Short mmCIF file of C-alpha atoms and ligand atoms in Angstrom, two decimals:
data_model
loop_
_atom_site.label_atom_id
_atom_site.label_comp_id
_atom_site.label_asym_id
_atom_site.label_seq_id
_atom_site.Cartn_x
_atom_site.Cartn_y
_atom_site.Cartn_z
CA UNK A 17 -26.80 37.33 -62.27
CA UNK A 18 -27.17 36.80 -58.96
CA UNK A 19 -29.41 34.35 -57.30
CA UNK A 20 -30.67 36.34 -55.02
CA UNK A 21 -29.99 39.77 -53.01
CA UNK A 22 -31.04 40.51 -49.23
CA UNK A 23 -31.90 44.00 -49.81
CA UNK A 24 -30.90 46.19 -46.71
CA UNK A 25 -30.29 43.79 -43.66
CA UNK A 26 -27.51 45.21 -40.87
CA UNK A 27 -24.66 43.30 -40.76
CA UNK A 28 -21.65 44.65 -39.01
CA UNK A 29 -23.34 47.30 -37.31
CA UNK A 30 -24.81 49.22 -41.02
CA UNK A 31 -27.47 48.70 -42.88
CA UNK A 32 -26.30 47.13 -47.09
CA UNK A 33 -27.40 44.82 -49.48
CA UNK A 34 -25.97 41.26 -49.63
CA UNK A 35 -26.02 39.47 -52.59
CA UNK A 36 -25.98 35.44 -53.37
CA UNK A 37 -24.78 33.21 -56.69
CA UNK A 38 -24.36 30.05 -56.19
CA UNK A 39 -24.85 29.49 -52.76
CA UNK A 40 -22.08 31.54 -51.68
CA UNK A 41 -21.96 35.21 -50.53
CA UNK A 42 -20.39 37.69 -54.01
CA UNK A 43 -21.01 40.78 -52.41
CA UNK A 44 -21.49 43.61 -49.04
CA UNK A 45 -22.53 46.62 -50.42
CA UNK A 46 -24.50 49.61 -49.00
CA UNK A 47 -26.30 49.30 -52.40
CA UNK A 48 -26.00 46.67 -54.89
CA UNK A 49 -27.55 47.47 -58.42
CA UNK A 50 -26.64 44.63 -60.48
CA UNK A 51 -29.36 42.37 -61.49
CA UNK A 52 -30.53 39.38 -59.56
CA UNK A 53 -33.34 36.39 -59.81
CA UNK A 54 -34.51 37.50 -56.41
CA UNK A 55 -34.95 40.19 -54.23
CA UNK A 56 -35.73 39.88 -50.26
CA UNK A 57 -36.45 43.19 -48.29
CA UNK A 58 -34.95 42.88 -44.96
CA UNK A 59 -34.50 46.74 -43.96
CA UNK A 60 -33.00 47.16 -40.48
CA UNK A 61 -33.41 43.14 -39.84
CA UNK A 62 -29.87 42.07 -38.45
CA UNK A 63 -28.12 39.59 -40.35
CA UNK A 64 -26.37 36.95 -38.92
CA UNK A 65 -24.18 33.72 -40.28
CA UNK A 66 -26.23 30.32 -39.39
CA UNK A 67 -26.32 29.32 -35.94
CA UNK A 68 -24.34 26.56 -35.27
CA UNK A 69 -25.21 23.47 -32.51
CA UNK A 70 -21.61 22.61 -31.59
CA UNK A 71 -22.79 20.06 -28.67
CA UNK A 72 -26.21 18.18 -28.87
CA UNK A 73 -27.93 14.71 -28.43
CA UNK A 74 -30.83 14.26 -30.97
CA UNK A 75 -30.42 10.62 -30.18
CA UNK A 76 -31.79 10.71 -26.77
CA UNK A 77 -34.20 13.89 -27.51
CA UNK A 78 -37.65 13.72 -26.56
CA UNK A 79 -37.65 10.80 -24.32
CA UNK A 80 -38.33 13.17 -20.53
CA UNK A 81 -42.52 11.55 -21.20
CA UNK A 82 -40.63 7.91 -20.61
CA UNK A 83 -39.16 8.53 -17.45
CA UNK A 84 -39.89 10.01 -14.01
CA UNK A 85 -37.09 13.06 -14.54
CA UNK A 86 -34.68 13.89 -11.30
CA UNK A 87 -35.92 13.62 -7.59
CA UNK A 88 -33.98 13.75 -4.71
CA UNK A 89 -31.99 10.82 -3.99
CA UNK A 90 -33.13 9.10 -7.26
CA UNK A 91 -31.16 8.31 -10.08
CA UNK A 92 -28.96 10.33 -12.09
CA UNK A 93 -30.41 11.09 -15.19
CA UNK A 94 -27.27 8.90 -17.03
CA UNK A 95 -28.66 5.95 -14.98
CA UNK A 96 -32.60 6.64 -16.10
CA UNK A 97 -30.76 7.26 -20.45
CA UNK A 98 -29.18 4.28 -19.87
CA UNK A 99 -32.22 2.32 -19.20
CA UNK A 100 -34.15 3.87 -21.94
CA UNK A 101 -31.53 3.19 -24.63
CA UNK A 102 -31.80 -0.18 -24.79
CA UNK A 103 -35.20 -0.32 -25.73
CA UNK A 104 -34.49 2.76 -28.51
CA UNK A 105 -34.90 1.43 -32.09
CA UNK A 106 -33.59 3.09 -35.36
CA UNK A 107 -36.67 3.39 -36.77
CA UNK A 108 -37.61 5.09 -33.27
CA UNK A 109 -34.05 7.90 -32.87
CA UNK A 110 -34.71 8.64 -36.49
CA UNK A 111 -37.66 10.27 -36.01
CA UNK A 112 -36.52 11.47 -32.48
CA UNK A 113 -33.16 13.01 -34.22
CA UNK A 114 -35.68 14.11 -37.01
CA UNK A 115 -37.95 16.06 -35.22
CA UNK A 116 -34.48 17.89 -33.69
CA UNK A 117 -33.10 18.73 -37.40
CA UNK A 118 -36.90 20.42 -38.08
CA UNK A 119 -37.07 22.44 -34.82
CA UNK A 120 -33.17 23.22 -35.26
CA UNK A 121 -33.28 24.75 -38.93
CA UNK A 122 -36.72 26.48 -37.78
CA UNK A 123 -34.65 28.19 -34.97
CA UNK A 124 -31.75 29.69 -37.31
CA UNK A 125 -29.14 26.53 -37.30
CA UNK A 126 -27.25 25.84 -40.83
CA UNK A 127 -24.68 23.35 -39.13
CA UNK A 128 -24.62 20.80 -36.31
CA UNK A 129 -22.54 18.26 -34.44
CA UNK A 130 -24.17 16.15 -32.43
CA UNK A 131 -22.94 13.34 -30.40
CA UNK A 132 -23.60 9.59 -31.58
CA UNK A 133 -23.81 7.29 -28.12
CA UNK A 134 -22.50 4.04 -28.38
CA UNK A 135 -22.44 1.39 -26.53
CA UNK A 136 -23.22 -2.21 -25.02
CA UNK A 137 -27.30 -0.91 -24.72
CA UNK A 138 -28.05 1.02 -28.10
CA UNK A 139 -24.66 -0.43 -30.37
CA UNK A 140 -24.63 0.85 -33.75
CA UNK A 141 -28.78 1.78 -34.00
CA UNK A 142 -27.83 5.54 -33.33
CA UNK A 143 -25.37 5.76 -35.65
CA UNK A 144 -27.75 3.93 -38.35
CA UNK A 145 -30.62 6.32 -37.73
CA UNK A 146 -28.25 9.66 -37.39
CA UNK A 147 -26.72 8.85 -41.04
CA UNK A 148 -30.30 8.24 -42.39
CA UNK A 149 -31.29 11.97 -40.91
CA UNK A 150 -27.58 13.56 -41.99
CA UNK A 151 -28.31 12.18 -45.72
CA UNK A 152 -31.89 13.40 -45.63
CA UNK A 153 -31.07 16.99 -44.37
CA UNK A 154 -28.07 16.95 -46.55
CA UNK A 155 -28.10 20.76 -48.15
CA UNK A 156 -30.49 22.39 -45.51
CA UNK A 157 -27.91 21.44 -42.37
CA UNK A 158 -24.40 20.24 -42.09
CA UNK A 159 -24.70 17.30 -39.26
CA UNK A 160 -21.49 16.43 -38.60
CA UNK A 161 -21.53 12.59 -35.50
CA UNK A 162 -19.38 12.23 -33.28
CA UNK A 163 -19.18 8.60 -32.56
CA UNK A 164 -19.42 8.99 -28.66
CA UNK A 165 -18.68 6.68 -25.34
CA UNK A 166 -21.30 7.94 -23.03
CA UNK A 167 -21.23 4.94 -20.21
CA UNK A 168 -17.27 5.30 -20.67
CA UNK A 169 -14.86 1.95 -22.04
CA UNK A 170 -13.73 -0.09 -19.48
CA UNK A 171 -17.11 -1.88 -17.97
CA UNK A 172 -17.78 -4.21 -20.99
CA UNK A 173 -16.11 -6.01 -23.51
CA UNK A 174 -17.35 -4.58 -26.85
CA UNK A 175 -17.85 -0.35 -26.60
CA UNK A 176 -14.10 0.22 -27.89
CA UNK A 177 -14.78 -1.90 -30.86
CA UNK A 178 -18.46 -0.85 -31.42
CA UNK A 179 -16.44 2.77 -31.20
CA UNK A 180 -13.76 1.56 -33.94
CA UNK A 181 -16.61 0.20 -36.00
CA UNK A 182 -18.41 3.50 -35.98
CA UNK A 183 -15.43 5.48 -37.03
CA UNK A 184 -14.99 2.84 -40.06
CA UNK A 185 -19.34 3.78 -40.52
CA UNK A 186 -17.79 7.33 -41.63
CA UNK A 187 -18.50 8.99 -38.48
CA UNK A 188 -15.34 11.58 -38.48
CA UNK A 189 -14.90 12.65 -34.76
CA UNK A 190 -14.19 10.63 -31.38
CA UNK A 191 -16.02 11.19 -28.20
CA UNK A 192 -15.02 10.50 -24.75
CA UNK A 193 -16.30 10.91 -21.80
CA UNK A 194 -13.40 10.32 -18.63
CA UNK A 195 -16.20 11.13 -15.87
CA UNK A 196 -17.43 7.63 -16.60
CA UNK A 197 -14.70 5.25 -16.07
CA UNK A 198 -13.23 4.25 -12.95
CA UNK A 199 -9.79 5.91 -14.30
CA UNK A 200 -9.93 9.06 -15.99
CA UNK A 201 -6.33 9.35 -17.24
CA UNK A 202 -6.63 5.89 -19.04
CA UNK A 203 -9.68 6.76 -20.88
CA UNK A 204 -8.45 9.49 -22.10
CA UNK A 205 -5.20 7.80 -23.01
CA UNK A 206 -7.35 5.08 -24.96
CA UNK A 207 -8.88 8.31 -26.96
CA UNK A 208 -5.83 9.89 -27.79
CA UNK A 209 -4.03 6.50 -28.95
CA UNK A 210 -7.28 5.91 -30.91
CA UNK A 211 -7.68 9.33 -32.44
CA UNK A 212 -3.77 9.61 -33.31
CA UNK A 213 -4.34 5.51 -34.99
CA UNK A 214 -7.78 7.23 -36.90
CA UNK A 215 -6.63 10.81 -37.54
CA UNK A 216 -9.56 12.17 -36.12
CA UNK A 217 -10.23 15.10 -33.60
CA UNK A 218 -11.46 14.34 -30.47
CA UNK A 219 -14.42 16.03 -28.38
CA UNK A 220 -14.87 14.79 -24.82
CA UNK A 221 -17.76 15.59 -22.36
CA UNK A 222 -15.41 16.65 -19.40
CA UNK A 223 -15.37 17.80 -16.27
CA UNK A 224 -18.88 17.92 -15.09
CA UNK A 225 -18.30 17.67 -11.62
CA UNK A 226 -17.99 19.69 -8.72
CA UNK A 227 -14.57 18.08 -7.31
CA UNK A 228 -11.97 19.99 -7.97
CA UNK A 229 -9.59 17.24 -7.11
CA UNK A 230 -11.46 15.14 -10.41
CA UNK A 231 -10.24 17.93 -12.78
CA UNK A 232 -9.48 16.21 -16.34
CA UNK A 233 -9.15 18.94 -18.38
CA UNK A 234 -5.91 19.97 -17.95
CA UNK A 235 -4.26 16.80 -18.29
CA UNK A 236 -6.32 16.58 -21.32
CA UNK A 237 -4.62 20.15 -22.57
CA UNK A 238 -1.42 18.17 -21.73
CA UNK A 239 -1.83 15.25 -23.52
CA UNK A 240 -3.14 17.59 -26.82
CA UNK A 241 0.56 19.65 -26.81
CA UNK A 242 2.50 16.29 -26.32
CA UNK A 243 0.59 14.50 -28.93
CA UNK A 244 0.55 17.48 -31.51
CA UNK A 245 -3.05 17.89 -31.72
CA UNK A 246 -3.05 21.31 -31.21
CA UNK A 247 -6.68 23.17 -32.30
CA UNK A 248 -8.43 19.22 -32.45
CA UNK A 249 -9.78 19.11 -29.23
CA UNK A 250 -13.14 20.07 -28.23
CA UNK A 251 -14.18 20.23 -24.50
CA UNK A 252 -17.65 20.14 -23.19
CA UNK A 253 -19.50 21.19 -19.82
CA UNK A 254 -16.02 22.23 -17.70
CA UNK A 255 -18.01 22.73 -14.84
CA UNK A 256 -15.53 22.07 -12.43
CA UNK A 257 -13.29 25.01 -13.30
CA UNK A 258 -15.92 27.15 -11.62
CA UNK A 259 -15.04 25.05 -8.03
CA UNK A 260 -10.89 26.06 -8.46
CA UNK A 261 -9.37 28.30 -6.51
CA UNK A 262 -9.16 31.86 -8.50
CA UNK A 263 -4.69 30.90 -9.25
CA UNK A 264 -5.39 27.19 -9.94
CA UNK A 265 -8.29 28.58 -12.16
CA UNK A 266 -5.69 30.78 -14.15
CA UNK A 267 -2.90 28.22 -14.51
CA UNK A 268 -5.48 25.73 -15.96
CA UNK A 269 -7.17 28.01 -18.39
CA UNK A 270 -3.66 29.01 -19.51
CA UNK A 271 -2.84 25.24 -20.53
CA UNK A 272 -6.19 25.23 -22.21
CA UNK A 273 -5.44 28.36 -24.51
CA UNK A 274 -1.50 26.75 -24.99
CA UNK A 275 -3.32 23.82 -26.51
CA UNK A 276 -5.60 25.55 -28.43
CA UNK A 277 -8.77 23.45 -26.82
CA UNK A 278 -11.81 24.55 -28.22
CA UNK A 279 -14.26 25.17 -24.64
CA UNK A 280 -18.47 24.40 -25.28
CA UNK A 281 -20.41 25.30 -22.24
CA UNK A 282 -24.15 23.94 -21.89
CA UNK A 283 -25.80 26.30 -19.86
CA UNK A 284 -29.37 24.90 -20.16
CA UNK A 285 -28.02 21.52 -18.63
CA UNK A 286 -25.78 22.51 -15.92
CA UNK A 287 -28.78 25.08 -14.23
CA UNK A 288 -30.97 21.98 -14.46
CA UNK A 289 -28.76 19.09 -13.19
CA UNK A 290 -26.08 20.59 -10.92
CA UNK A 291 -26.06 22.00 -7.20
CA UNK A 292 -29.44 20.19 -6.77
CA UNK A 293 -28.01 19.08 -2.65
CA UNK A 294 -25.69 21.81 -1.98
CA UNK A 295 -25.93 24.29 0.91
CA UNK A 296 -24.98 26.72 -1.70
CA UNK A 297 -25.92 26.21 -4.85
CA UNK A 298 -23.62 25.72 -7.20
CA UNK A 299 -24.49 26.38 -10.96
CA UNK A 300 -22.17 24.74 -13.27
CA UNK A 301 -21.59 26.81 -16.19
CA UNK A 302 -18.23 27.35 -17.05
CA UNK A 303 -16.19 30.10 -16.12
CA UNK A 304 -16.78 31.94 -19.65
CA UNK A 305 -15.50 35.73 -18.89
CA UNK A 306 -12.18 33.80 -18.03
CA UNK A 307 -11.91 32.01 -20.87
CA UNK A 308 -12.58 34.46 -23.24
CA UNK A 309 -10.08 37.01 -21.63
CA UNK A 310 -7.05 34.15 -21.77
CA UNK A 311 -7.91 33.66 -25.69
CA UNK A 312 -9.89 30.08 -25.43
CA UNK A 313 -12.37 29.55 -28.14
CA UNK A 314 -15.41 29.50 -26.09
CA UNK A 315 -18.68 28.71 -27.37
CA UNK A 316 -22.85 27.83 -26.08
CA UNK A 317 -24.91 24.48 -27.59
CA UNK A 318 -27.87 22.92 -26.49
CA UNK A 319 -27.06 19.50 -25.46
CA UNK A 320 -30.13 18.15 -24.34
CA UNK A 321 -33.65 18.22 -25.92
CA UNK A 322 -36.79 17.26 -23.43
CA UNK A 323 -34.85 14.49 -21.22
CA UNK A 324 -33.94 14.07 -17.94
CA UNK A 325 -30.68 16.17 -18.64
CA UNK A 326 -32.83 18.94 -19.27
CA UNK A 327 -36.74 18.26 -19.71
CA UNK A 328 -36.99 21.85 -21.24
CA UNK A 329 -34.35 21.65 -23.81
CA UNK A 330 -35.24 23.03 -26.91
CA UNK A 331 -32.62 23.56 -30.26
CA UNK A 332 -32.85 26.98 -30.24
CA UNK A 333 -29.64 28.94 -29.99
CA UNK A 334 -30.60 32.04 -29.31
CA UNK A 335 -32.29 30.56 -26.21
CA UNK A 336 -29.14 29.38 -24.95
CA UNK A 337 -27.72 33.00 -25.52
CA UNK A 338 -30.31 34.09 -22.98
CA UNK A 339 -29.94 31.53 -20.69
CA UNK A 340 -26.75 32.33 -20.65
CA UNK A 341 -26.51 35.89 -20.56
CA UNK A 342 -28.83 34.93 -16.78
CA UNK A 343 -26.23 32.10 -15.87
CA UNK A 344 -22.58 34.07 -16.23
CA UNK A 345 -23.57 37.84 -15.55
CA UNK A 346 -23.33 38.87 -19.19
CA UNK A 347 -25.94 41.37 -19.47
CA UNK A 348 -23.94 44.35 -20.84
CA UNK A 349 -24.46 45.37 -24.09
CA UNK A 350 -21.03 44.54 -25.08
CA UNK A 351 -21.22 41.51 -23.83
CA UNK A 352 -24.67 40.29 -25.59
CA UNK A 353 -23.40 40.82 -28.93
CA UNK A 354 -20.03 38.86 -27.73
CA UNK A 355 -22.74 35.85 -26.46
CA UNK A 356 -24.25 35.52 -30.85
CA UNK A 357 -20.05 34.77 -31.19
CA UNK A 358 -20.67 31.96 -28.91
CA UNK A 359 -23.93 30.76 -31.38
CA UNK A 360 -21.93 31.48 -34.94
CA UNK A 361 -18.25 32.44 -35.47
CA UNK A 362 -16.86 30.65 -32.22
CA UNK A 363 -17.97 27.08 -32.53
CA UNK A 364 -17.36 27.70 -36.85
CA UNK A 365 -14.23 27.70 -35.25
CA UNK A 366 -14.35 24.93 -33.14
CA UNK A 367 -15.98 22.55 -36.08
CA UNK A 368 -13.50 23.33 -38.41
CA UNK A 369 -16.08 25.00 -41.05
CA UNK A 370 -14.67 26.57 -43.82
CA UNK A 371 -15.67 29.70 -45.50
CA UNK A 372 -17.93 30.32 -43.04
CA UNK A 373 -19.00 33.67 -41.92
CA UNK A 374 -20.19 37.19 -43.60
CA UNK A 375 -18.00 37.93 -45.98
CA UNK A 376 -18.12 37.37 -50.21
CA UNK A 377 -16.69 34.40 -50.58
CA UNK A 378 -18.57 32.50 -47.74
CA UNK A 379 -21.78 30.15 -47.95
CA UNK A 380 -24.74 31.90 -47.91
CA UNK A 381 -25.59 30.32 -44.33
CA UNK A 382 -27.92 32.80 -43.18
CA UNK A 383 -30.35 33.75 -40.57
CA UNK A 384 -32.38 36.86 -40.69
CA UNK A 385 -33.49 38.32 -37.00
CA UNK A 386 -36.31 40.08 -36.54
CA UNK A 387 -34.23 42.85 -34.44
CA UNK A 388 -31.83 45.23 -35.29
CA UNK A 389 -29.27 44.61 -32.90
CA UNK A 390 -27.53 41.48 -30.93
CA UNK A 391 -29.20 42.81 -27.35
CA UNK A 392 -32.70 43.19 -29.24
CA UNK A 393 -32.03 39.60 -30.54
CA UNK A 394 -31.30 38.42 -27.20
CA UNK A 395 -33.79 40.30 -24.85
CA UNK A 396 -36.73 40.10 -26.97
CA UNK A 397 -36.23 36.38 -28.13
CA UNK A 398 -36.48 37.80 -31.66
CA UNK A 399 -38.14 35.83 -34.71
CA UNK A 400 -35.90 34.29 -36.80
CA UNK A 401 -37.60 35.47 -39.84
CA UNK A 402 -35.34 34.26 -42.82
CA UNK A 403 -33.14 30.89 -42.52
CA UNK A 404 -30.64 30.50 -45.77
CA UNK A 405 -28.49 27.24 -45.87
CA UNK A 406 -26.28 28.04 -49.24
CA UNK A 407 -27.97 30.79 -50.14
CA UNK A 408 -31.38 28.94 -50.14
CA UNK A 409 -34.53 29.59 -47.94
CA UNK A 410 -34.54 26.72 -45.40
CA UNK A 411 -37.32 28.32 -43.25
CA UNK A 412 -39.32 31.06 -42.78
CA UNK A 413 -41.19 32.03 -39.77
CA UNK A 414 -43.50 34.84 -38.76
CA UNK A 415 -44.51 35.79 -35.53
CA UNK A 416 -48.36 38.07 -35.13
CA UNK A 417 -49.59 39.94 -32.47
CA UNK A 418 -52.75 42.22 -32.41
CA UNK A 419 -53.13 44.33 -29.27
CA UNK A 420 -56.12 46.04 -28.70
CA UNK A 421 -56.30 49.60 -27.19
CA UNK A 422 -59.57 50.41 -25.10
CA UNK A 423 -60.07 53.56 -23.93
ZN1 ZN B 767 -23.44 16.49 -24.04
#
């Protein structure tokens, strides 16, 4: 007997039933008549695989009220947050990160890859806090943690060994930030060497600036190929791509594709931070359609939540889809359908998730939206009526409104 059957949802463009057994999808078919413990009527509602936050910072979420925010001529968001980090306690990080998880689940998220900052300011307190959150939410949300060097690795004597300690504590991914060190190539080399030694994949914050001469993603792609790490390297940001001349950009994108680099765009942060002093406003969002056309695996993610990098950030990937549609001119119906791939199947590839998707045998990680099509879901910012993790309901959301007609 099945544990649950979802009745009449829109799956791959047509109305179908979806049967769940032992946490996985057993069958998807127009009419499933076998017995089940429970059924859910979701007639004509869009069913998607669970949303995936592929690049997010729960450890520095919800701190906007502790700082002045960005001002013309004022400190960068990195400087503002570095000051605050010194005061972070495990309990403080835990409470804020926990709130991120609850919001993310409420908005349809079933898997997440989070950057955990490790440096002289916060040391390993973020690791302790996020591992506590990871254990608490196991079974509701799969949380991958990156040992991440937001402050660079050559400014002090402790960060490199703290990063190795983070890996020893069980973090399975290394995250670099080349633009935070004076010699970005030396930074990149260190991370490739450390990743080879530890046998872990890499996830860089790369090319966040507007100076084409400071580009690093081409070097990262070359190193990825040279060291046989095809498909195991992910790059967030890539804003600088937008500043390259088209010929050079095409060559760089081809190298990214050859290296199997996963690209994650972070449109909400770029739109807040970038281009503030420009005569011509540079919005910073990477070249999504060109990357797509070249066959690069592209995703979008939330990045920052209520901090100086993105004061209005919220872990709602359907919102990111709308922000991206606006930022990257992706408003046609086929483009809006593609935008939902950027928060589901594409990040699943980037994160290396197994048995993910809308097919028999996959885990029943699902979101049911109050919409009939991808375009309607994005346009109306449709409610996430049901969120399921491995076949169990983790969130049920409703939205009501009463409109009074007056003659
Ligand atoms: Zn980030």
